[in-house]
Amino acid sequence: METTFYESIKNEAVTYGKSIGRVGQLRLIGIISRVLGLFLLIFNIVLCVFALFAFGAVAAIDALSHYMPVWAAALIASAVCLLLIAIVVAARKPLFVHPFIALMSKQLIDTEEHLEVETIKAEHEMELQTLRIGTKIENATHDVSFVVGLGMRIWKRLFGKKG
């Protein structure tokens, strides 16, 4: 009986560990997917802004080349780009860091429905495993208490009242 009890406790503990691992895995998937999604979104927006500035600079050079030499128009467009770069570097925290932190914290709190359902299922399974292990330990404790109590009563009956 002891080997089956210990094997049962071991199996319950393994199942409990797997449940905890599943909950952690689902939470990690949710966090990583949001972080990577936000990174890719910001990366694509930055690339599009660079392309927009490049096309704008070429258009500005073409428009200015009708009134001045092309090299002067290119210098003016380059100076405007350098000015924009300086502004972006000077204001990098309010432009990039703070909005990214705000998006990240919001995304960590909000989850998608399917991931939330799977996480709830995994947490429920973890709670069930906790209750099963607790029940088995309580039953074992009651069994040991009963056997010890029975042994004490027998001991008292046999050897307790000599006189």
PDB file of C-alpha atoms in Angstrom:
ATOM      1  CA  MET A   1       0.000   0.000   0.000  1.00  0.00           C
ATOM      2  CA  GLU A   2       2.836   2.392   0.796  1.00  0.00           C
ATOM      3  CA  THR A   3       4.411   2.069  -2.646  1.00  0.00           C
ATOM      4  CA  THR A   4       1.121   2.792  -4.393  1.00  0.00           C
ATOM      5  CA  PHE A   5       0.509   5.741  -2.067  1.00  0.00           C
ATOM      6  CA  TYR A   6       3.967   7.175  -2.722  1.00  0.00           C
ATOM      7  CA  GLU A   7       3.631   6.527  -6.452  1.00  0.00           C
ATOM      8  CA  SER A   8       0.249   8.230  -6.395  1.00  0.00           C
ATOM      9  CA  ILE A   9       1.680  11.271  -4.568  1.00  0.00           C
ATOM     10  CA  LYS A  10       4.610  11.316  -6.995  1.00  0.00           C
ATOM     11  CA  ASN A  11       2.272  11.193 -10.002  1.00  0.00           C
ATOM     12  CA  GLU A  12       0.123  13.970  -8.542  1.00  0.00           C
ATOM     13  CA  ALA A  13       3.211  16.106  -7.892  1.00  0.00           C
ATOM     14  CA  VAL A  14       4.430  15.539 -11.463  1.00  0.00           C
ATOM     15  CA  THR A  15       1.021  16.481 -12.845  1.00  0.00           C
ATOM     16  CA  TYR A  16       0.957  19.539 -10.591  1.00  0.00           C
ATOM     17  CA  GLY A  17       4.389  20.571 -11.851  1.00  0.00           C
ATOM     18  CA  LYS A  18       3.240  20.182 -15.446  1.00  0.00           C
ATOM     19  CA  SER A  19       0.177  22.326 -14.699  1.00  0.00           C
ATOM     20  CA  ILE A  20       2.333  25.071 -13.216  1.00  0.00           C
ATOM     21  CA  GLY A  21       4.649  24.834 -16.225  1.00  0.00           C
ATOM     22  CA  ARG A  22       1.713  25.147 -18.608  1.00  0.00           C
ATOM     23  CA  VAL A  23       0.399  28.261 -16.838  1.00  0.00           C
ATOM     24  CA  GLY A  24       3.855  29.835 -16.944  1.00  0.00           C
ATOM     25  CA  GLN A  25       4.294  28.877 -20.588  1.00  0.00           C
ATOM     26  CA  LEU A  26       0.986  30.468 -21.604  1.00  0.00           C
ATOM     27  CA  ARG A  27       1.739  33.652 -19.687  1.00  0.00           C
ATOM     28  CA  LEU A  28       5.205  33.826 -21.226  1.00  0.00           C
ATOM     29  CA  ILE A  29       3.763  33.299 -24.716  1.00  0.00           C
ATOM     30  CA  GLY A  30       1.344  36.163 -24.136  1.00  0.00           C
ATOM     31  CA  ILE A  31       4.032  38.550 -22.936  1.00  0.00           C
ATOM     32  CA  ILE A  32       6.563  37.654 -25.641  1.00  0.00           C
ATOM     33  CA  SER A  33       4.021  37.818 -28.451  1.00  0.00           C
ATOM     34  CA  ARG A  34       2.942  41.289 -27.401  1.00  0.00           C
ATOM     35  CA  VAL A  35       6.521  42.519 -27.013  1.00  0.00           C
ATOM     36  CA  LEU A  36       7.531  41.181 -30.420  1.00  0.00           C
ATOM     37  CA  GLY A  37       4.350  42.494 -32.019  1.00  0.00           C
ATOM     38  CA  LEU A  38       4.958  45.968 -30.632  1.00  0.00           C
ATOM     39  CA  PHE A  39       8.602  45.877 -31.697  1.00  0.00           C
ATOM     40  CA  LEU A  40       7.677  44.891 -35.260  1.00  0.00           C
ATOM     41  CA  LEU A  41       4.968  47.547 -35.392  1.00  0.00           C
ATOM     42  CA  ILE A  42       7.355  50.283 -34.250  1.00  0.00           C
ATOM     43  CA  PHE A  43      10.067  49.009 -36.618  1.00  0.00           C
ATOM     44  CA  ASN A  44       7.673  49.144 -39.592  1.00  0.00           C
ATOM     45  CA  ILE A  45       6.490  52.628 -38.669  1.00  0.00           C
ATOM     46  CA  VAL A  46      10.081  53.874 -38.419  1.00  0.00           C
ATOM     47  CA  LEU A  47      10.924  52.367 -41.829  1.00  0.00           C
ATOM     48  CA  CYS A  48       7.879  54.005 -43.379  1.00  0.00           C
ATOM     49  CA  VAL A  49       8.839  57.367 -41.862  1.00  0.00           C
ATOM     50  CA  PHE A  50      12.371  57.009 -43.263  1.00  0.00           C
ATOM     51  CA  ALA A  51      10.957  56.235 -46.704  1.00  0.00           C
ATOM     52  CA  LEU A  52       8.618  59.212 -46.443  1.00  0.00           C
ATOM     53  CA  PHE A  53      11.511  61.526 -45.557  1.00  0.00           C
ATOM     54  CA  ALA A  54      13.644  60.134 -48.384  1.00  0.00           C
ATOM     55  CA  PHE A  55      10.897  60.664 -50.964  1.00  0.00           C
ATOM     56  CA  GLY A  56      10.164  64.111 -49.506  1.00  0.00           C
ATOM     57  CA  ALA A  57      13.834  65.064 -49.717  1.00  0.00           C
ATOM     58  CA  VAL A  58      14.041  63.937 -53.352  1.00  0.00           C
ATOM     59  CA  ALA A  59      10.870  65.856 -54.182  1.00  0.00           C
ATOM     60  CA  ALA A  60      12.159  68.958 -52.397  1.00  0.00           C
ATOM     61  CA  ILE A  61      15.480  68.752 -54.252  1.00  0.00           C
ATOM     62  CA  ASP A  62      13.631  68.392 -57.556  1.00  0.00           C
ATOM     63  CA  ALA A  63      11.380  71.361 -56.787  1.00  0.00           C
ATOM     64  CA  LEU A  64      14.262  73.561 -55.614  1.00  0.00           C
ATOM     65  CA  SER A  65      16.458  72.588 -58.587  1.00  0.00           C
ATOM     66  CA  HIS A  66      14.238  74.730 -60.848  1.00  0.00           C
ATOM     67  CA  TYR A  67      15.301  77.869 -58.943  1.00  0.00           C
ATOM     68  CA  MET A  68      18.886  77.044 -57.858  1.00  0.00           C
ATOM     69  CA  PRO A  69      21.624  74.522 -58.622  1.00  0.00           C
ATOM     70  CA  VAL A  70      20.961  70.901 -57.671  1.00  0.00           C
ATOM     71  CA  TRP A  71      23.861  70.818 -55.197  1.00  0.00           C
ATOM     72  CA  ALA A  72      22.416  73.779 -53.274  1.00  0.00           C
ATOM     73  CA  ALA A  73      18.984  72.143 -53.171  1.00  0.00           C
ATOM     74  CA  ALA A  74      20.597  68.910 -51.909  1.00  0.00           C
ATOM     75  CA  LEU A  75      22.422  70.869 -49.196  1.00  0.00           C
ATOM     76  CA  ILE A  76      19.181  72.486 -48.060  1.00  0.00           C
ATOM     77  CA  ALA A  77      17.394  69.112 -47.933  1.00  0.00           C
ATOM     78  CA  SER A  78      20.359  67.591 -46.050  1.00  0.00           C
ATOM     79  CA  ALA A  79      20.316  70.446 -43.526  1.00  0.00           C
ATOM     80  CA  VAL A  80      16.605  69.908 -42.908  1.00  0.00           C
ATOM     81  CA  CYS A  81      17.226  66.163 -42.382  1.00  0.00           C
ATOM     82  CA  LEU A  82      20.102  66.893 -39.965  1.00  0.00           C
ATOM     83  CA  LEU A  83      17.857  69.293 -38.066  1.00  0.00           C
ATOM     84  CA  LEU A  84      15.153  66.608 -37.792  1.00  0.00           C
ATOM     85  CA  ILE A  85      17.736  64.069 -36.601  1.00  0.00           C
ATOM     86  CA  ALA A  86      18.927  66.498 -33.914  1.00  0.00           C
ATOM     87  CA  ILE A  87      15.355  67.086 -32.752  1.00  0.00           C
ATOM     88  CA  VAL A  88      14.661  63.344 -32.602  1.00  0.00           C
ATOM     89  CA  VAL A  89      17.863  62.644 -30.641  1.00  0.00           C
ATOM     90  CA  ALA A  90      17.128  65.467 -28.213  1.00  0.00           C
ATOM     91  CA  ALA A  91      13.545  64.306 -27.640  1.00  0.00           C
ATOM     92  CA  ARG A  92      14.099  60.532 -27.845  1.00  0.00           C
ATOM     93  CA  LYS A  93      12.624  59.735 -24.421  1.00  0.00           C
ATOM     94  CA  PRO A  94       9.266  61.472 -24.891  1.00  0.00           C
ATOM     95  CA  LEU A  95       9.066  60.359 -28.519  1.00  0.00           C
ATOM     96  CA  PHE A  96      10.105  56.703 -28.240  1.00  0.00           C
ATOM     97  CA  VAL A  97      10.802  55.425 -24.735  1.00  0.00           C
ATOM     98  CA  HIS A  98       7.738  56.714 -22.865  1.00  0.00           C
ATOM     99  CA  PRO A  99       5.161  55.648 -25.492  1.00  0.00           C
ATOM    100  CA  PHE A 100       6.784  52.220 -25.747  1.00  0.00           C
ATOM    101  CA  ILE A 101       6.643  51.771 -21.975  1.00  0.00           C
ATOM    102  CA  ALA A 102       3.000  52.849 -21.962  1.00  0.00           C
ATOM    103  CA  LEU A 103       2.160  50.395 -24.745  1.00  0.00           C
ATOM    104  CA  MET A 104       4.060  47.584 -23.046  1.00  0.00           C
ATOM    105  CA  SER A 105       2.376  48.023 -19.689  1.00  0.00           C
ATOM    106  CA  LYS A 106      -1.030  48.203 -21.332  1.00  0.00           C
ATOM    107  CA  GLN A 107      -0.359  45.096 -23.378  1.00  0.00           C
ATOM    108  CA  LEU A 108       0.886  43.169 -20.360  1.00  0.00           C
ATOM    109  CA  ILE A 109      -2.403  43.796 -18.596  1.00  0.00           C
ATOM    110  CA  ASP A 110      -4.695  43.164 -21.577  1.00  0.00           C
ATOM    111  CA  THR A 111      -4.700  39.644 -23.038  1.00  0.00           C
ATOM    112  CA  GLU A 112      -6.338  38.055 -26.010  1.00  0.00           C
ATOM    113  CA  GLU A 113      -9.467  36.011 -25.390  1.00  0.00           C
ATOM    114  CA  HIS A 114      -8.117  32.662 -26.476  1.00  0.00           C
ATOM    115  CA  LEU A 115      -4.919  33.004 -24.512  1.00  0.00           C
ATOM    116  CA  GLU A 116      -6.942  34.095 -21.502  1.00  0.00           C
ATOM    117  CA  VAL A 117      -9.206  31.057 -21.786  1.00  0.00           C
ATOM    118  CA  GLU A 118      -6.219  28.718 -22.072  1.00  0.00           C
ATOM    119  CA  THR A 119      -4.556  30.371 -19.098  1.00  0.00           C
ATOM    120  CA  ILE A 120      -7.719  30.017 -17.042  1.00  0.00           C
ATOM    121  CA  LYS A 121      -7.947  26.342 -17.997  1.00  0.00           C
ATOM    122  CA  ALA A 122      -4.322  25.754 -17.006  1.00  0.00           C
ATOM    123  CA  GLU A 123      -4.786  27.591 -13.707  1.00  0.00           C
ATOM    124  CA  HIS A 124      -7.904  25.533 -13.006  1.00  0.00           C
ATOM    125  CA  GLU A 125      -5.977  22.333 -13.691  1.00  0.00           C
ATOM    126  CA  MET A 126      -3.251  23.531 -11.343  1.00  0.00           C
ATOM    127  CA  GLU A 127      -5.832  24.188  -8.611  1.00  0.00           C
ATOM    128  CA  LEU A 128      -7.343  20.739  -9.139  1.00  0.00           C
ATOM    129  CA  GLN A 129      -3.915  19.165  -8.758  1.00  0.00           C
ATOM    130  CA  THR A 130      -3.359  21.164  -5.579  1.00  0.00           C
ATOM    131  CA  LEU A 131      -6.656  19.916  -4.147  1.00  0.00           C
ATOM    132  CA  ARG A 132      -5.892  16.322  -5.134  1.00  0.00           C
ATOM    133  CA  ILE A 133      -2.495  16.390  -3.470  1.00  0.00           C
ATOM    134  CA  GLY A 134      -3.962  18.060  -0.376  1.00  0.00           C
ATOM    135  CA  THR A 135      -6.731  15.470  -0.171  1.00  0.00           C
ATOM    136  CA  LYS A 136      -4.305  12.588  -0.461  1.00  0.00           C
ATOM    137  CA  ILE A 137      -2.100  14.045   2.256  1.00  0.00           C
ATOM    138  CA  GLU A 138      -5.100  14.627   4.520  1.00  0.00           C
ATOM    139  CA  ASN A 139      -6.272  11.051   3.974  1.00  0.00           C
ATOM    140  CA  ALA A 140      -2.808   9.723   4.745  1.00  0.00           C
ATOM    141  CA  THR A 141      -2.634  11.883   7.879  1.00  0.00           C
ATOM    142  CA  HIS A 142      -6.030  10.612   9.060  1.00  0.00           C
ATOM    143  CA  ASP A 143      -4.999   7.010   8.354  1.00  0.00           C
ATOM    144  CA  VAL A 144      -1.772   7.404  10.312  1.00  0.00           C
ATOM    145  CA  SER A 145      -3.635   9.118  13.157  1.00  0.00           C
ATOM    146  CA  PHE A 146      -6.188   6.297  13.235  1.00  0.00           C
ATOM    147  CA  VAL A 147      -3.513   3.583  13.282  1.00  0.00           C
ATOM    148  CA  VAL A 148      -1.497   5.391  15.979  1.00  0.00           C
ATOM    149  CA  GLY A 149      -4.647   5.950  18.056  1.00  0.00           C
ATOM    150  CA  LEU A 150      -5.662   2.317  17.675  1.00  0.00           C
ATOM    151  CA  GLY A 151      -2.164   1.183  18.670  1.00  0.00           C
ATOM    152  CA  MET A 152      -2.249   3.468  21.731  1.00  0.00           C
ATOM    153  CA  ARG A 153      -5.625   2.076  22.812  1.00  0.00           C
ATOM    154  CA  ILE A 154      -4.445  -1.500  22.406  1.00  0.00           C
ATOM    155  CA  TRP A 155      -1.255  -0.671  24.325  1.00  0.00           C
ATOM    156  CA  LYS A 156      -3.254   0.904  27.140  1.00  0.00           C
ATOM    157  CA  ARG A 157      -5.636  -2.086  27.304  1.00  0.00           C
ATOM    158  CA  LEU A 158      -2.846  -4.613  27.380  1.00  0.00           C
ATOM    159  CA  PHE A 159      -0.226  -2.906  29.516  1.00  0.00           C
ATOM    160  CA  GLY A 160      -1.814   0.186  30.995  1.00  0.00           C
ATOM    161  CA  LYS A 161      -3.895  -1.212  33.920  1.00  0.00           C
ATOM    162  CA  LYS A 162      -1.602  -3.531  35.767  1.00  0.00           C
ATOM    163  CA  GLY A 163      -1.911  -3.366  39.353  1.00  0.00           C
TER     164      GLY A 163
END
